[in-house]
Amino acid sequence: MRFTARQKGIVAAVVTVAIWTGFIVIGRASAGFSLLPFDIALLRVLGAGAVLLPWGWVLARRAAAAGQATS
């Protein structure tokens, strides 16, 4: 499946909004509970990773299939 530049832009915008919304939700949760700064940072990293890692995995597999270096 090939995406147009417009479709790629929309997907990138949705991913960006999802990550930033997650940051806001975590910030609100930290106000309601007694979370340490480490807990907040860990939740933010895990949330962003959950959104971006599948995308990175697909891009790495495509690059490997094309014979490009993935590092």
Phi, psi and omega in degrees: 000127180254137178253147175282168179298324179295316180295320177297320178296320179294317178297317179297321178294318179296318178297317179299315179296322179297317180294313181293324176296321176299320177299319180293318179297318178295321177298318178294319180296325180291333178285328182276338181236168179265075178269141176281159177304324178297318179298317180295315180297318180297316178297321179294317180293316180295321178296313179295322178296321179296330179278318189268333183298317177300322178294317178296322179297316179297316180296322179293321179293320178296318180294321179294321179293329179275354179083018179268156176288139181254004182260000000 
